[in-house]
Each structure stands twice: as C-alpha cells, then as structure tokens.
CSV table of C-alpha atoms in Angstrom, one decimal:
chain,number,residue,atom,x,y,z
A,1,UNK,CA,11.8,19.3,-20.1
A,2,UNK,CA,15.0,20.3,-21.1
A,3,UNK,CA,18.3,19.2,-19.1
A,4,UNK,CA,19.2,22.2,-17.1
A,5,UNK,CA,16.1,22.7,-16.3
A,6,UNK,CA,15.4,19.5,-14.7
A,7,UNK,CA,18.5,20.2,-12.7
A,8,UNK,CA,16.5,23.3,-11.4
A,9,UNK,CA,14.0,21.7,-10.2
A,10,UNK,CA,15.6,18.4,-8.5
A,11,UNK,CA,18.0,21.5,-6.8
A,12,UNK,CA,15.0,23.5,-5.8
A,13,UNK,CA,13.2,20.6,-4.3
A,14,UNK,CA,16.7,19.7,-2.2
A,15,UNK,CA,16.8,23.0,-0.7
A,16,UNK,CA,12.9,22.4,0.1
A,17,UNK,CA,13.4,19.3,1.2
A,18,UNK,CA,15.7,20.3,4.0
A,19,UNK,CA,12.6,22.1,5.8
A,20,UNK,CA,9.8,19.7,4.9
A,21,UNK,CA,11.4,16.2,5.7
A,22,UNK,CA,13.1,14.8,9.1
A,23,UNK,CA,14.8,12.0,7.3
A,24,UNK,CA,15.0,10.8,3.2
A,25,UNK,CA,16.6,7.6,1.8
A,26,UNK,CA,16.6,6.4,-1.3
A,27,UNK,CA,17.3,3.1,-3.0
A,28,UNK,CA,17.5,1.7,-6.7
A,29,UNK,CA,16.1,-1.9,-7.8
A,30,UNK,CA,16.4,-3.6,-10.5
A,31,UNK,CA,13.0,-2.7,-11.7
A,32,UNK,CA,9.8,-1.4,-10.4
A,33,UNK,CA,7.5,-3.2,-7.6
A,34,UNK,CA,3.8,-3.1,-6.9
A,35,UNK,CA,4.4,-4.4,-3.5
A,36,UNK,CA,6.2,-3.0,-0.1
A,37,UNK,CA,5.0,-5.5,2.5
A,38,UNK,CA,6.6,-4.9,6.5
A,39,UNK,CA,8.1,-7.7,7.7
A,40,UNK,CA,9.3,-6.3,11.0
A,41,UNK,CA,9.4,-2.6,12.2
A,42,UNK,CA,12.7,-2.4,10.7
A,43,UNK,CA,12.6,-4.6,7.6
A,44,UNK,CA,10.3,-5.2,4.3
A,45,UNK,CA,9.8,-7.2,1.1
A,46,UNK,CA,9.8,-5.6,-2.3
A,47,UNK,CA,9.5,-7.8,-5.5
A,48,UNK,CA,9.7,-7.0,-9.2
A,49,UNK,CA,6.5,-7.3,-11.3
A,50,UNK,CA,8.3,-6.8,-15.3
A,51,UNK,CA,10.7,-9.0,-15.9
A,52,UNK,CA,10.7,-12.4,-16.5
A,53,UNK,CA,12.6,-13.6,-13.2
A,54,UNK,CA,12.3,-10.5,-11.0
A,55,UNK,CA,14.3,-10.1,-7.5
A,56,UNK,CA,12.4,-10.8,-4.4
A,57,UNK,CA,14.0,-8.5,-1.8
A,58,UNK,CA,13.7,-8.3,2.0
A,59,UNK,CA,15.4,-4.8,2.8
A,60,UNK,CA,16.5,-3.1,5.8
A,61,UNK,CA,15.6,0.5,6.5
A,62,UNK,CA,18.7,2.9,7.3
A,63,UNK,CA,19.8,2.8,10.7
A,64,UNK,CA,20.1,6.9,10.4
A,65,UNK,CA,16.3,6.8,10.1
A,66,UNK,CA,16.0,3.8,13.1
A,67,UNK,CA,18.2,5.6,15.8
A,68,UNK,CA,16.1,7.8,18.0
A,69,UNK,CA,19.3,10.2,19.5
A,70,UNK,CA,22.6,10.9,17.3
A,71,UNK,CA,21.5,10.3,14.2
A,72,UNK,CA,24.3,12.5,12.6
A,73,UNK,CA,26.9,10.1,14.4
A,74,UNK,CA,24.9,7.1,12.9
A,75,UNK,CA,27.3,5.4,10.0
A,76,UNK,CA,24.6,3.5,8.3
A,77,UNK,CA,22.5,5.6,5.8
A,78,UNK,CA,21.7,3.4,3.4
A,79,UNK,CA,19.4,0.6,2.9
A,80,UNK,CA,20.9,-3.2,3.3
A,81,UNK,CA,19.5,-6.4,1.7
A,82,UNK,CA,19.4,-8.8,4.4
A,83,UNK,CA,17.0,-11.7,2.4
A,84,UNK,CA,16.8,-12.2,-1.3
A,85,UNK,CA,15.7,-14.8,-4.3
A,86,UNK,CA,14.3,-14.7,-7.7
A,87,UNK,CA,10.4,-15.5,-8.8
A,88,UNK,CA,9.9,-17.2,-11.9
A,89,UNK,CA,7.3,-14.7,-12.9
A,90,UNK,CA,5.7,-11.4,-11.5
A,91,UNK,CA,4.8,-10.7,-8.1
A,92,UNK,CA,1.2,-9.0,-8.1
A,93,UNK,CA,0.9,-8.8,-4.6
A,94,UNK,CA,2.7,-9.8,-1.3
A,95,UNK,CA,2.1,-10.4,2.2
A,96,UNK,CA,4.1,-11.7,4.9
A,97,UNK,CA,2.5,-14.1,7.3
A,98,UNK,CA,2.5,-12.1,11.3
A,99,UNK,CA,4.7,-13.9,13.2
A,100,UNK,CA,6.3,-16.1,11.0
A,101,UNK,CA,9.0,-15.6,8.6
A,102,UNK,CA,6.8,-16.8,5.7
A,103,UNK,CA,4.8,-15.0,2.7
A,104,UNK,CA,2.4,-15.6,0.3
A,105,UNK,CA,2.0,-14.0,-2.9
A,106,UNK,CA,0.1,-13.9,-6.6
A,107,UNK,CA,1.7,-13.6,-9.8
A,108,UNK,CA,-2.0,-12.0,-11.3
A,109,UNK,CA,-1.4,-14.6,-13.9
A,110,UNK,CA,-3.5,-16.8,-12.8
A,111,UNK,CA,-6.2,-18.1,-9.3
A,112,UNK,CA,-2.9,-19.9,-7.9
A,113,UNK,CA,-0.5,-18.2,-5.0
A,114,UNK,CA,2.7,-18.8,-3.9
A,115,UNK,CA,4.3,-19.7,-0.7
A,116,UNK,CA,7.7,-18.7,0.3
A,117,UNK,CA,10.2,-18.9,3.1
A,118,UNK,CA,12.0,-15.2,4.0
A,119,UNK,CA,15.1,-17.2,5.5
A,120,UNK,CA,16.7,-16.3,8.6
A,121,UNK,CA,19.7,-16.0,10.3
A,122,UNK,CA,21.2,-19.0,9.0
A,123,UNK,CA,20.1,-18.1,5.2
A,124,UNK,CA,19.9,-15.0,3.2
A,125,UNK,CA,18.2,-16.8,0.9
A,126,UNK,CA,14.4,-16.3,0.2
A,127,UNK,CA,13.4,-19.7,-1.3
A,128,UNK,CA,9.7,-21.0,-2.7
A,129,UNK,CA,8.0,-23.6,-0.8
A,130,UNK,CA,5.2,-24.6,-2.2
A,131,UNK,CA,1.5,-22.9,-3.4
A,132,UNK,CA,-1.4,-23.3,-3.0
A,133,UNK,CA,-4.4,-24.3,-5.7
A,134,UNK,CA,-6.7,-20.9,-6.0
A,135,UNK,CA,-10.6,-21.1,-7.0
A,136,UNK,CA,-10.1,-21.9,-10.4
A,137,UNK,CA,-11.1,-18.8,-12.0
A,138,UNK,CA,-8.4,-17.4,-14.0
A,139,UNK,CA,-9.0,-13.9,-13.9
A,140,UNK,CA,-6.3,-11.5,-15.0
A,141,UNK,CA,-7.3,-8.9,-12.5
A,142,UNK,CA,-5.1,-8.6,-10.0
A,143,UNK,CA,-5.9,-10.9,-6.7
A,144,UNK,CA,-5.9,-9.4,-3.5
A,145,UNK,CA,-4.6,-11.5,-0.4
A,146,UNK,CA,-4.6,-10.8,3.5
A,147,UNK,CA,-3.1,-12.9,6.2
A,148,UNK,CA,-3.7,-13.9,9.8
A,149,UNK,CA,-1.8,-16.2,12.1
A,150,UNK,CA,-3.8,-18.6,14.7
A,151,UNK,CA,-3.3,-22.0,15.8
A,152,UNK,CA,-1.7,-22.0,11.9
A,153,UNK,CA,-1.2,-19.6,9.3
A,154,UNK,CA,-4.1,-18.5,6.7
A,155,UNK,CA,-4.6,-16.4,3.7
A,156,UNK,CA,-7.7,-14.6,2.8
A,157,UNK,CA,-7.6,-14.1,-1.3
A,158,UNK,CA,-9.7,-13.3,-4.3
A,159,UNK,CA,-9.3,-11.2,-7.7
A,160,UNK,CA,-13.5,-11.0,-7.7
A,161,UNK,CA,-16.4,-10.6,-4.4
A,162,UNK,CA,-17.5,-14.4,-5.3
A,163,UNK,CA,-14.2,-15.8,-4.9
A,164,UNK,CA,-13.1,-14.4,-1.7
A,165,UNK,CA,-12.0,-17.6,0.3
A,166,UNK,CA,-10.4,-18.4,3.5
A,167,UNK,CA,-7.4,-21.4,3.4
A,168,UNK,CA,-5.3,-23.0,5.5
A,169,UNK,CA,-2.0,-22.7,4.1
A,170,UNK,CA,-0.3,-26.3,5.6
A,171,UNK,CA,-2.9,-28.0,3.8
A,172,UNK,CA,-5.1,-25.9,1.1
A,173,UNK,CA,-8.1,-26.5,3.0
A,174,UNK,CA,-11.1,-23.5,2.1
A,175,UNK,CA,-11.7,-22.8,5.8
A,176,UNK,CA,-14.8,-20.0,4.1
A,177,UNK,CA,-15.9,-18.7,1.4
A,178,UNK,CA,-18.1,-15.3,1.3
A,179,UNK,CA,-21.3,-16.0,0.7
A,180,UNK,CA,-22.6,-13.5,-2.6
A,181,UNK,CA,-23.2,-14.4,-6.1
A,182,UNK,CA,-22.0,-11.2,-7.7
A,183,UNK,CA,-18.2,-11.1,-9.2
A,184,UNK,CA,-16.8,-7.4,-8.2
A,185,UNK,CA,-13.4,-7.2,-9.5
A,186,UNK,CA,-12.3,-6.6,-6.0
A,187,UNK,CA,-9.5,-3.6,-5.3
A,188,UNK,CA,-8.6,-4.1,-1.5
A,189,UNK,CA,-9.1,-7.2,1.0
A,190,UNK,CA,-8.2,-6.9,5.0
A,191,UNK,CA,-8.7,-8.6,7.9
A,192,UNK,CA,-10.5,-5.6,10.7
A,193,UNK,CA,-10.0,-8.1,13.9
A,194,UNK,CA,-9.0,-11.6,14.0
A,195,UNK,CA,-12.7,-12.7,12.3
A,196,UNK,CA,-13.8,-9.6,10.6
A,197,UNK,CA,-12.9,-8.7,7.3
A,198,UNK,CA,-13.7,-6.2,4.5
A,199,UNK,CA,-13.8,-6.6,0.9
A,200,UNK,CA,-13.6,-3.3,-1.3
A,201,UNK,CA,-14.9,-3.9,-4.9
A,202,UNK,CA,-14.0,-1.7,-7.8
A,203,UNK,CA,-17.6,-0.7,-8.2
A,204,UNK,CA,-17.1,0.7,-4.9
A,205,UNK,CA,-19.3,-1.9,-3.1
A,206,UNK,CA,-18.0,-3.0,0.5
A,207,UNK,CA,-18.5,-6.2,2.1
A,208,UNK,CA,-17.9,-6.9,6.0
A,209,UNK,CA,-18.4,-10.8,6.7
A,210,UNK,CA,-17.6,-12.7,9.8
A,211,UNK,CA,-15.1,-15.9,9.0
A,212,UNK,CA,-17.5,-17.5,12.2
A,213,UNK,CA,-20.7,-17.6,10.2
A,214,UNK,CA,-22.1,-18.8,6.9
A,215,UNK,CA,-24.2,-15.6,6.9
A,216,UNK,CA,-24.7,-13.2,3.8
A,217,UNK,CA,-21.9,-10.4,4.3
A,218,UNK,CA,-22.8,-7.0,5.2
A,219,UNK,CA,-22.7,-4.9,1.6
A,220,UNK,CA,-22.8,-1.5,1.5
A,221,UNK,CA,-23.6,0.2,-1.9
A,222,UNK,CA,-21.0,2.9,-3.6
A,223,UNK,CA,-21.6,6.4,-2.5
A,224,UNK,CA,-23.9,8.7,-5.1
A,225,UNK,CA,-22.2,9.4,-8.2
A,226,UNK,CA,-23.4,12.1,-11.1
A,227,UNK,CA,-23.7,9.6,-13.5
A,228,UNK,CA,-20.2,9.2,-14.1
A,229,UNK,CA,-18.5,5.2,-14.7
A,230,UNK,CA,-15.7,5.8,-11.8
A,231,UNK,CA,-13.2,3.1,-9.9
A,232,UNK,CA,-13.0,2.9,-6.3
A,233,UNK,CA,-10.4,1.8,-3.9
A,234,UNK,CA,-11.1,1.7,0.0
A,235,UNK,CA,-9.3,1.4,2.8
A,236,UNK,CA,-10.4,1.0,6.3
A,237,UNK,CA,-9.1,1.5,9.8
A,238,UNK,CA,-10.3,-0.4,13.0
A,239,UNK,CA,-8.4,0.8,15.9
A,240,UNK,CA,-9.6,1.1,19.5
A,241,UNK,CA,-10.3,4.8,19.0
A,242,UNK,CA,-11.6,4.8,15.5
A,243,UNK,CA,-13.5,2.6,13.0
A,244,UNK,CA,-13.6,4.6,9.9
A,245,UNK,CA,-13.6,3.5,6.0
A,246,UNK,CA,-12.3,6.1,3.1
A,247,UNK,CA,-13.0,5.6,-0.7
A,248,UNK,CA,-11.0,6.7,-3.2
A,249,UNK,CA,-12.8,7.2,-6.8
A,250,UNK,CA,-10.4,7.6,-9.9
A,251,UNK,CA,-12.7,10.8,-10.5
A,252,UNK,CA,-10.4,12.4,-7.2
A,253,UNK,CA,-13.6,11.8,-4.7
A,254,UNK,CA,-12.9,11.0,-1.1
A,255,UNK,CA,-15.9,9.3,1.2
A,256,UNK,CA,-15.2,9.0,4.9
A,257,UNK,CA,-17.9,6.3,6.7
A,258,UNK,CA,-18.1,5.1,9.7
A,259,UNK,CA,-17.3,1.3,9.4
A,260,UNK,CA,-20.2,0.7,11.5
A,261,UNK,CA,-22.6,2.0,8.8
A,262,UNK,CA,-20.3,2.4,5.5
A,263,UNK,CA,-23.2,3.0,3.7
A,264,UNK,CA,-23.4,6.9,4.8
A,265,UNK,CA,-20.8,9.4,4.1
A,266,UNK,CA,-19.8,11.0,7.2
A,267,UNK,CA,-16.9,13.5,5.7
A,268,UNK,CA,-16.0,13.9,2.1
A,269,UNK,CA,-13.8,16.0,-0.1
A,270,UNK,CA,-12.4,16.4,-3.6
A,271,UNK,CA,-8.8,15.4,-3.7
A,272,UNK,CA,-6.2,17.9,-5.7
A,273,UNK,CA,-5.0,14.7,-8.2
A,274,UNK,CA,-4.2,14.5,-11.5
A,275,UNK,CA,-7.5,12.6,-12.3
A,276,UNK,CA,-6.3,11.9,-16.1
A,277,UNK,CA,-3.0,10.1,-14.7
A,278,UNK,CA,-5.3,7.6,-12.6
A,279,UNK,CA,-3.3,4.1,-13.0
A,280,UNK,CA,-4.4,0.3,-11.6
A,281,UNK,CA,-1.9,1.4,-9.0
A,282,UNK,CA,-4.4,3.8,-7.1
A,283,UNK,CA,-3.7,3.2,-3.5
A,284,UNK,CA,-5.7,5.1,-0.4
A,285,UNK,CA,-4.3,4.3,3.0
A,286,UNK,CA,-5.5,5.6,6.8
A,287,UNK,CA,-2.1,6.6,8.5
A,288,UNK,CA,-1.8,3.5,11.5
A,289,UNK,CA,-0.3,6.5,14.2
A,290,UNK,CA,-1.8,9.2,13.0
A,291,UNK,CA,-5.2,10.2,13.7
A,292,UNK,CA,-7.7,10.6,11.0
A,293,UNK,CA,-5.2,11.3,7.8
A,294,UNK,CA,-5.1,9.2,4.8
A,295,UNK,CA,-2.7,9.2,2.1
A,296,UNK,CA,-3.6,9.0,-1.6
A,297,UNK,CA,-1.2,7.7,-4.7
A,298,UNK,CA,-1.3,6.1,-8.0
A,299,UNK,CA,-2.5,9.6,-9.8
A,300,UNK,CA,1.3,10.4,-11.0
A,301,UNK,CA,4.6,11.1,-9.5
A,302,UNK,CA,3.4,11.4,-6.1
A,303,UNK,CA,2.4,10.8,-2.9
A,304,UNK,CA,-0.3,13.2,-1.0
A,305,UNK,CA,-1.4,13.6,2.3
A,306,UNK,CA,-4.5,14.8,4.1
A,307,UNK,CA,-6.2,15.4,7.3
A,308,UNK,CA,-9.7,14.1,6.8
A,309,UNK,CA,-11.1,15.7,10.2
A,310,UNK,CA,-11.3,19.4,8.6
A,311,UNK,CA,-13.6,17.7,5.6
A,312,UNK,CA,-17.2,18.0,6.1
A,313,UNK,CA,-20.4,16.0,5.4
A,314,UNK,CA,-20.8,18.1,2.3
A,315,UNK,CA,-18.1,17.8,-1.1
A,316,UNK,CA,-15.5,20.5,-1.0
A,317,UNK,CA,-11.9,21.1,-2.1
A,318,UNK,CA,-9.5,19.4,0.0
A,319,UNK,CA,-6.4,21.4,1.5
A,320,UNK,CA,-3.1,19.3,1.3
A,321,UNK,CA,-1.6,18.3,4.4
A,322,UNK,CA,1.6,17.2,2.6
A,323,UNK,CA,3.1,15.9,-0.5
A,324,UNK,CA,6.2,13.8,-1.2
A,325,UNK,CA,7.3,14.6,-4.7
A,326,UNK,CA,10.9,13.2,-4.6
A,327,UNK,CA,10.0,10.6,-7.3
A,328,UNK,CA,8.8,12.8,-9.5
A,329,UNK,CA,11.1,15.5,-9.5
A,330,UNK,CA,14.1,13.4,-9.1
A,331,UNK,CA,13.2,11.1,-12.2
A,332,UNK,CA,11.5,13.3,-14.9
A,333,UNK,CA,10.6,10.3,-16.7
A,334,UNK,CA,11.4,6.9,-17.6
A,335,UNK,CA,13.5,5.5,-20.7
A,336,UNK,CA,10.1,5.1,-22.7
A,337,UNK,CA,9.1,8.5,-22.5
A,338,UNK,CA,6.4,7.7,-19.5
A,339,UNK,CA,6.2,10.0,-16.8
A,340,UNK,CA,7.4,8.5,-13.5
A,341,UNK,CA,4.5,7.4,-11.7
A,342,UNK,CA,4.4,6.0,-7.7
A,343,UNK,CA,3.1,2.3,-7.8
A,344,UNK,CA,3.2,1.6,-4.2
A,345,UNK,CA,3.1,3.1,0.0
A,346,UNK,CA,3.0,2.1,2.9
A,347,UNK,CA,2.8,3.8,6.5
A,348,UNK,CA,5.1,2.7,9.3
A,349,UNK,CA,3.0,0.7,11.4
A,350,UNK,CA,4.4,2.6,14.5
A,351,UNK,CA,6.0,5.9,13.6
A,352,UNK,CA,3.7,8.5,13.0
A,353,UNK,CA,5.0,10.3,9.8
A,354,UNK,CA,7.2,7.9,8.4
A,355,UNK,CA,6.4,6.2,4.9
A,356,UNK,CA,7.8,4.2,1.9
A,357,UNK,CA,6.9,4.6,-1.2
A,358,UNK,CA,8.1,2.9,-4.5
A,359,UNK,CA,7.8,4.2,-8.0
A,360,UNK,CA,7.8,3.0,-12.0
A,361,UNK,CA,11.4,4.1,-12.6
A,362,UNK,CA,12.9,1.2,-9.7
A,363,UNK,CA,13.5,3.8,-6.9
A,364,UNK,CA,12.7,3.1,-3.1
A,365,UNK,CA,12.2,6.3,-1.4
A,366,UNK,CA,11.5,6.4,2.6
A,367,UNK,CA,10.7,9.3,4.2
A,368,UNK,CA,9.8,11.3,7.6
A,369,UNK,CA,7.4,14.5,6.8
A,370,UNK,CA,7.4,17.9,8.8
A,371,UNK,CA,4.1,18.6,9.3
A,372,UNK,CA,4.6,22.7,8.6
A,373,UNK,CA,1.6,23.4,10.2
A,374,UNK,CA,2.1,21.8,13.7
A,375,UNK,CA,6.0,23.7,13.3
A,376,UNK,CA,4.6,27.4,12.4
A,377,UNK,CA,2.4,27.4,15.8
C-alpha cells in the first residue's frame, strides 16, 4: 500500500474512531509480547518474547481511562512503567500470583518456569527469584500455566494433557498430576473455582479434573468436524450466572457448551476471520462483565467481538458485535514485510467494554468500545 494512501486510511479510521471508542491509548515497547497479565485493576505485566534479554514491564493504565468524572481535566494520558527488569530469554507465558506481588512464567524453551518478584513500593525493580524444576519433558510447545493462592501460592502448568501438574511454588512439591495417558499439546489451562480446572487441548479435547481427587478427569471430545485437520483453542467462563465454554477452530468455527456437559454444542456460529492468517497466537476469550460475548484474535490485525446469545444450535454466519482495528490500520506492516498481526488480549476484569490488546509491531493499545447498537436505540 502506497504512502498516502495508508495515511487515508489511519485518517479515516481516526474520524471513526471518535464515534466507536469511549477511550484509546496507546504505547510502544521495545518489541512484541505474547503476554498481558493483570496485576491489579489498574496495572499489568507485559514481557518481550524476541530478543535475547527482553524487558519485563509492569505498566500503569492512563489515569484518563481510570477517572470515572472529568476525564478531559485528567493530566495523565499516557501509560507509566511503575516495575521493570530484564529476562535472560523469552517469556512464553505469564501470570501473576492473586494476592501477591509475585509471577511465574515459561520461557517455551524448555519444562522449567520462572519465579519472579514484581517489587513494590520500595523497588521498581522486577527481580528473578528462583524456578521451579518442570516434568522433564522438553517440549517446545508453548506451556500453559494458571495460578491460585491458598494457605501458599501454586501454579497449575503443562505444554501437553499428561503433564498437567499441580506445585507448590515455596518448595516444588507436585501437589497433582491429571490422571490421562494421552499427550494433547494443550492450548489453554484455568483454574474454574478454587479446585476445578479445565484443560483445552489443541485437538480440541477438554478436560475438567478436581485437584481433590485422583480420579480420571472429565474429557469431552472435539465437536464434529467435516473431515478437516483444524486447531482449537477454548476458553471458559464459570460465573454465578453462567457456566459456559466456547471453542475456537483455526477453520473460524465457534462451539458454545455448557460447562456442565461440554460435550454438546449449545450455540455455534462461523466467525468472519481471515482463516488463512490463523497464527499460534489464536486467542478466544468470554468478556468477565459482559454477558455472553467472547472476543476472538490471532487471525490478523485485529481484534473482534461477538455476542454469542443471537447464535443458534445450528452453524450460521456470525454478525460482528465490534472490531478493534487500530493495530492494523495504524501499522500497515512490520520492517520485514509481515503484516501486523495482534499476539495478545485481555478483558478488564471489572469494566465491561474495556480491553488491551498487544500486537507484532511492539504497540500496546487499550481501549473502551461503543457498543453502536445499544447507542442507535
């Protein structure tokens, strides 16, 4: 695409952008990160993945975006490092320990994880502290890790479905180990309640095991394909009012179960992605204060929203609720020719239409939609 007209199109979207969003900031790393992990309603850690020291960054959003009344009299716009170190190596995945000011992470290089201390208000300085030994099989998938605080603090991980362990982080101790023989390259691990947790696999097998009981997991099988080899990613979301899990397939396919019986599709749709730009980045995410939409990236420059409650039990086309193409359109493509593509979201764990996302070029984008549909009525 030729200069001028990329300026078009970034000026286009601006004028756009002053109906569709509430609030957009924007902020440049050093160079691209897989992760975005909240480490407070107001603060999260990003990490590089390329280089081969890459920045490990605790950043606060902007105050602008924060301040419930005034916001045009609000000074701070920008984000502000508050923490920050160096890892010898890549960060494949991160998570912050609740409650603490701790995190673990995985370089994908290897079973092993690292622990790390976020500092605090005596030290800007996030500093490793130790690791902790992994199961020994040295996979190059990326390992997926989730955390939970009790008496102390542990950290479900795994890269495959047979080893998905439990450990006690002050020692190493394997606390559990799901109990299956088969080794699904796994693409999502979470905790549902403090015992509960659910293993997606790639295959598109899900697993639901109690940490309580040396019982064989729950597995439910993939949904129906046509024949097709597809990738899945799931997500799932266990609320008070809702216990629903969504799988993504890199074919565009959405399945909506019911976590209760995951093995039947309750709603599904064909998502509007670019199926041929499908990257190990995929990510599929149930909004935390929103009820029933998901949001889908990892299939290009963007990220896409939908409300699964107007899908039905049988496949169909799926309307877009929204689509965040700031990324795309303000970075055409990267210095090797690549397309920009998004490599991580997240939601806001408490504000409804609020999200960061990060993409391939380094840029940091967080952002409050307009739903147009709720403003037109």
């Amino acid at each position: 695409m030729e200069e001028t007209e990329c300026e078009d199109v970034l000026d286009d979207w601006f004028i756009e952008s002053l109906k569709t969003y509430e609030d957009l900031h924007v902020y440049q790393l050093e160079g691209p990160t897989q992760v975005i992990e909240w480490t407070s309603g107001r603060t999260v850690c990003v990490a590089g993945y390329q280089l081969p020291k890459n920045e490990i960054l605790e950043l606060r959003l902007p105050l602008k975006l924060l301040a419930d009344e005034n916001k045009g009299l609000c000074a701070e716009r920008d984000f502000k490092v508050v923490h920050g170190g160096f890892a010898d190596g890549p960060v494949r995945c991160l998570k912050h320990i609740p409650g603490t000011r701790c995190a673990v992470t995985s370089d994908g290089l290897g079973s092993d994880l690292q622990l790390w201390d976020l500092g605090g208000d005596d030290s800007d300085v996030i500093r490793r502290t130790g690791s902790i030994e992994g199961s020994g099989s040295q996979s190059q998938r990326r390992r997926r890790l989730a955390t939970r605080l009790r008496s102390q603090p542990e950290v479900l991980h795994g890269a495959q479905s047979s080893d998905v362990r439990l450990t006690l982080l002050s020692s190493g101790q394997t606390l559990y180990r799901l109990a299956t023989d088969s080794a699904d390259p796994l693409s999502s691990l979470q905790f549902l309640n403090d015992h509960v947790f659910l293993a997606g696999c790639c295959n598109g097998n899900v697993y639901v095991a109690d940490t309580r009981s040396s019982a064989a997991p729950q597995l439910s099988p993939p949904p129906a394909s046509s024949g097709q080899s597809v990738l899945w990613w799931t997500d799932a979301s266990a609320g008070p009012t809702s216990c629903g899990v969504v799988r993504l397939s890199s074919s565009g396919r959405a399945v909506v179960s019911d976590l209760r019986s995951p093995g039947a599709a309750v709603r599904q749709a064909q998502l509007d992605v670019q199926t041929r730009c499908c990257s190990d980045d995929v990510s599929v995410s149930w909004a935390p204060a929103l009820d029933d939409c998901v949001s889908v990236s990892g299939f290009g420059g963007t990220v896409q929203i939908y409300d699964t409650s107007a899908w039905r039990a049988e496949p169909q086309e799926a309307q877009l609720l929204f689509e965040h193409r700031g990324h795309m359109v303000s970075s055409q493509q990267s210095d090797d020719g690549v397309p920009v593509s998004v490599t991580s979201h997240v939601w806001h764990p408490e504000r409804p239409r609020t999200l960061l996302s990060a993409a391939s070029d380094g840029s940091v984008h967080v952002w409050d939609w307009v739903d147009q549909s709720a403003a037109s009525s």
